[in-house]
Tab-separated table of C-alpha atoms in Angstrom:
chain	number	residue	atom	x	y	z
U	1	MET	CA	3.950	-22.028	7.937
U	2	ASN	CA	4.930	-25.703	8.051
U	3	ILE	CA	5.718	-27.029	4.574
U	4	PRO	CA	6.260	-30.793	4.054
U	5	ASP	CA	9.606	-31.789	2.572
U	6	THR	CA	8.674	-34.650	0.227
U	7	GLU	CA	6.251	-35.056	-2.667
U	8	LYS	CA	4.444	-37.818	-0.780
U	9	LYS	CA	3.925	-35.605	2.263
U	10	ILE	CA	2.826	-32.692	0.065
U	11	LYS	CA	0.162	-34.886	-1.520
U	12	GLN	CA	-0.938	-36.119	1.904
U	13	HIS	CA	-1.300	-32.562	3.183
U	14	ILE	CA	-3.251	-31.551	0.078
U	15	SER	CA	-5.647	-34.451	0.565
U	16	SER	CA	-6.060	-33.684	4.271
U	17	TYR	CA	-6.675	-29.957	3.768
U	18	LYS	CA	-9.129	-30.484	0.922
U	19	SER	CA	-11.057	-33.064	2.938
U	20	SER	CA	-11.231	-30.669	5.876
U	21	LEU	CA	-12.536	-27.800	3.739
U	22	ASN	CA	-15.091	-30.002	1.980
U	23	LYS	CA	-16.253	-31.382	5.324
U	24	GLU	CA	-16.721	-27.847	6.626
U	25	LYS	CA	-18.866	-26.943	3.625
U	26	LYS	CA	-20.929	-30.117	3.948
U	27	THR	CA	-21.500	-29.495	7.655
U	28	TYR	CA	-22.150	-25.737	7.641
U	29	GLY	CA	-23.094	-24.976	4.044
U	30	SER	CA	-20.083	-22.709	3.545
U	31	ILE	CA	-16.371	-22.585	4.306
U	32	ASN	CA	-15.020	-20.229	6.960
U	33	ASP	CA	-11.460	-21.636	7.014
U	34	GLY	CA	-10.148	-19.637	9.946
U	35	ALA	CA	-6.897	-21.608	9.755
U	36	GLY	CA	-6.149	-20.434	6.197
U	37	LYS	CA	-5.869	-23.899	4.661
U	38	ARG	CA	-7.117	-22.504	1.348
U	39	TYR	CA	-3.958	-20.366	1.212
U	40	LEU	CA	-1.634	-23.174	2.249
U	41	LEU	CA	-3.009	-25.265	-0.599
U	42	PHE	CA	-1.664	-22.716	-3.105
U	43	CYS	CA	1.821	-23.230	-1.637
U	44	LEU	CA	1.474	-26.996	-1.764
U	45	TYR	CA	0.204	-27.095	-5.345
U	46	PHE	CA	3.000	-24.721	-6.374
U	47	LEU	CA	5.594	-27.046	-4.846
U	48	LEU	CA	3.914	-30.120	-6.328
U	49	GLY	CA	4.412	-28.663	-9.807
U	50	ASP	CA	1.401	-30.289	-11.475
U	51	PRO	CA	-0.244	-27.640	-13.706
U	52	LYS	CA	-3.426	-29.660	-14.249
U	53	LYS	CA	-4.041	-30.147	-10.536
U	54	SER	CA	-3.101	-26.523	-9.852
U	55	SER	CA	-5.604	-25.339	-12.456
U	56	THR	CA	-8.353	-27.492	-10.947
U	57	TYR	CA	-7.666	-26.102	-7.483
U	58	ILE	CA	-7.591	-22.484	-8.692
U	59	GLU	CA	-10.978	-22.982	-10.352
U	60	TRP	CA	-12.390	-24.501	-7.146
U	61	TYR	CA	-10.965	-21.665	-5.033
U	62	GLU	CA	-12.407	-18.969	-7.293
U	63	ASN	CA	-15.848	-20.589	-7.078
U	64	GLU	CA	-15.728	-21.013	-3.301
U	65	PHE	CA	-14.098	-17.684	-2.397
U	66	PRO	CA	-14.991	-15.199	-5.172
U	67	ASP	CA	-14.472	-12.121	-2.957
U	68	ASP	CA	-11.399	-13.317	-1.065
U	69	SER	CA	-8.545	-10.809	-1.269
U	70	GLY	CA	-5.982	-13.464	-0.371
U	71	GLU	CA	-2.535	-12.931	1.132
U	72	PRO	CA	0.858	-12.224	-0.469
U	73	ILE	CA	2.480	-15.672	-0.239
U	74	GLN	CA	-0.623	-17.268	-1.725
U	75	ILE	CA	-0.798	-14.664	-4.500
U	76	LEU	CA	2.866	-15.257	-5.383
U	77	CYS	CA	2.252	-18.989	-5.769
U	78	TRP	CA	-0.905	-18.292	-7.784
U	79	ALA	CA	0.914	-15.925	-10.150
U	80	ILE	CA	3.769	-18.348	-10.759
U	81	MET	CA	1.430	-21.290	-11.320
U	82	LEU	CA	-0.433	-19.273	-13.955
U	83	TYR	CA	2.897	-18.349	-15.555
U	84	GLN	CA	3.925	-22.006	-15.623
U	85	MET	CA	0.623	-22.854	-17.334
U	86	GLY	CA	1.392	-20.333	-20.069
U	87	LYS	CA	-1.415	-18.010	-18.945
U	88	THR	CA	0.872	-14.998	-19.018
U	89	GLY	CA	-1.891	-12.384	-19.193
U	90	GLU	CA	-3.593	-13.708	-16.067
U	91	ALA	CA	-0.223	-14.204	-14.387
U	92	LYS	CA	0.695	-10.566	-15.048
U	93	ILE	CA	-2.478	-9.319	-13.366
U	94	LYS	CA	-1.944	-11.650	-10.420
U	95	LEU	CA	1.645	-10.430	-10.045
U	96	ALA	CA	0.355	-6.850	-9.992
U	97	GLU	CA	-2.071	-7.896	-7.252
U	98	LEU	CA	0.893	-9.277	-5.325
U	99	MET	CA	2.761	-5.991	-5.753
U	100	LEU	CA	-0.116	-4.001	-4.247
U	101	SER	CA	-0.857	-6.545	-1.522
U	102	ASN	CA	2.619	-5.923	-0.102
U	103	LEU	CA	4.880	-3.284	-1.664
U	104	TYR	CA	8.017	-4.831	-0.138
U	105	PHE	CA	7.468	-8.425	-1.221
U	106	ILE	CA	8.581	-8.366	-4.864
U	107	PRO	CA	11.619	-6.138	-4.209
U	108	LYS	CA	12.873	-8.692	-1.686
U	109	ILE	CA	12.374	-11.526	-4.190
U	110	ILE	CA	14.414	-9.736	-6.852
U	111	GLY	CA	17.043	-8.380	-4.451
U	112	ILE	CA	16.096	-4.711	-4.253
U	113	GLU	CA	16.278	-2.847	-0.944
U	114	ILE	CA	13.564	-0.222	-0.527
U	115	PRO	CA	12.820	1.935	2.536
U	116	GLU	CA	9.530	1.549	4.354
U	117	TYR	CA	6.856	3.812	2.912
U	118	ASN	CA	5.460	6.499	5.205
U	119	MET	CA	1.877	5.599	4.362
U	120	TRP	CA	-1.147	3.780	5.738
U	121	HIS	CA	-0.626	0.016	5.855
U	122	SER	CA	-4.093	-1.518	5.966
U	123	SER	CA	-3.062	-4.809	7.626
U	124	ASN	CA	-0.083	-6.789	8.916
U	125	ASP	CA	0.097	-8.497	5.510
U	126	CYS	CA	1.164	-5.134	4.048
U	127	GLU	CA	4.087	-4.581	6.411
U	128	SER	CA	7.708	-4.936	5.294
U	129	ASP	CA	8.502	-7.766	7.721
U	130	TYR	CA	5.712	-9.975	6.340
U	131	PHE	CA	8.194	-11.396	3.812
U	132	GLU	CA	10.032	-13.164	6.632
U	133	TYR	CA	7.076	-15.554	6.942
U	134	THR	CA	7.614	-16.859	3.402
U	135	PRO	CA	8.692	-20.526	3.538
U	136	SER	CA	12.198	-21.028	2.160
U	137	GLN	CA	10.884	-23.872	-0.020
U	138	ILE	CA	8.702	-21.402	-1.934
U	139	LEU	CA	11.565	-19.012	-2.632
U	140	ASP	CA	13.982	-21.836	-3.469
U	141	ASN	CA	11.475	-23.227	-5.965
U	142	LEU	CA	11.407	-20.037	-8.040
U	143	SER	CA	13.406	-20.533	-11.228
U	144	VAL	CA	15.836	-17.998	-12.687
U	145	THR	CA	13.387	-17.489	-15.565
U	146	GLU	CA	10.509	-16.814	-13.177
U	147	ILE	CA	12.516	-14.326	-11.119
U	148	LYS	CA	13.553	-12.555	-14.335
U	149	TRP	CA	9.890	-12.376	-15.407
U	150	ILE	CA	8.929	-10.942	-12.007
U	151	SER	CA	11.724	-8.363	-12.238
U	152	GLN	CA	10.866	-7.291	-15.788
U	153	LEU	CA	7.224	-6.712	-14.928
U	154	TYR	CA	8.008	-4.992	-11.637
U	155	ASN	CA	10.260	-2.530	-13.479
U	156	SER	CA	7.883	-2.052	-16.420
U	157	SER	CA	6.236	1.331	-17.029
U	158	GLU	CA	2.774	-0.129	-16.335
U	159	PHE	CA	3.723	-1.533	-12.949
U	160	ILE	CA	5.631	1.619	-11.983
U	161	LYS	CA	2.617	3.794	-12.831
U	162	ILE	CA	0.270	1.578	-10.805
U	163	ARG	CA	2.689	1.363	-7.885
U	164	ASN	CA	3.399	5.088	-7.722
U	165	ARG	CA	-0.287	6.019	-7.692
U	166	TYR	CA	-1.002	3.364	-5.061
U	167	VAL	CA	1.697	4.829	-2.818
U	168	GLU	CA	0.301	8.332	-3.370
U	169	ILE	CA	-3.204	7.204	-2.392
U	170	PHE	CA	-2.122	5.353	0.736
U	171	THR	CA	0.182	8.192	1.782
U	172	VAL	CA	-2.841	10.506	1.733
U	173	LEU	CA	-4.965	7.900	3.540
U	174	LYS	CA	-2.518	7.968	6.447
U	175	ASP	CA	-3.883	11.381	7.477
U	176	VAL	CA	-7.434	11.380	6.092
U	177	LYS	CA	-10.127	10.689	8.685
U	178	ASP	CA	-13.247	11.651	6.744
U	179	VAL	CA	-15.083	8.446	5.812
U	180	ALA	CA	-16.402	9.739	2.485
U	181	CYS	CA	-12.966	10.949	1.392
U	182	ARG	CA	-11.371	7.653	2.393
U	183	ARG	CA	-14.005	5.766	0.424
U	184	VAL	CA	-13.234	7.753	-2.743
U	185	LEU	CA	-9.506	7.125	-2.404
U	186	LEU	CA	-9.960	3.436	-1.680
U	187	GLU	CA	-12.294	3.023	-4.642
U	188	GLU	CA	-9.610	4.520	-6.878
U	189	SER	CA	-7.025	2.126	-5.454
U	190	TYR	CA	-9.307	-0.820	-6.251
U	191	GLN	CA	-9.406	0.254	-9.906
U	192	LEU	CA	-5.668	0.690	-10.447
U	193	LEU	CA	-5.184	-2.726	-12.044
U	194	SER	CA	-7.876	-2.067	-14.649
U	195	ILE	CA	-5.232	-0.681	-17.025
U	196	LEU	CA	-3.860	-4.221	-17.333
U	197	THR	CA	-7.113	-5.745	-18.601
């Protein structure tokens, strides 16, 4: 992931990516975005540090991609931007989404070493080495306060309960082949964050 190193270049990349996505929608009626520019924009807005512009982009993204599950680096930036806006309730839920999108991601941010879980990992985004793709600029831009907030929530009873049940479900899924049984387990996993709302 190539991240520009100046505010001017960040703004130029934002403008270029947004123009490309809008052009795609105008041409085809929808946005496919195989290159993942919609995710890169979260990183760029996070680094830009303009809450108003970040909020506008988040609203646009939610309207354009209502069913998009996202990817861990994007979700991290999203959670922190919400936290910076003072939307701590929404930020908490988004951080929980990050935790379940990749169980190794938050521990590496807060300096905890955990072994790899012997469970089903549904995609490469869920693997332990995914963290290595995180741009250093993103990690360097996290404040001490933000890392403390991440750590407190990660170690909270709510997050531990959600995380433990998620691991239990995906450990079972590793060996379950029956489609109906898998569907039941996956449906439960999709509801785990409901205790936060």
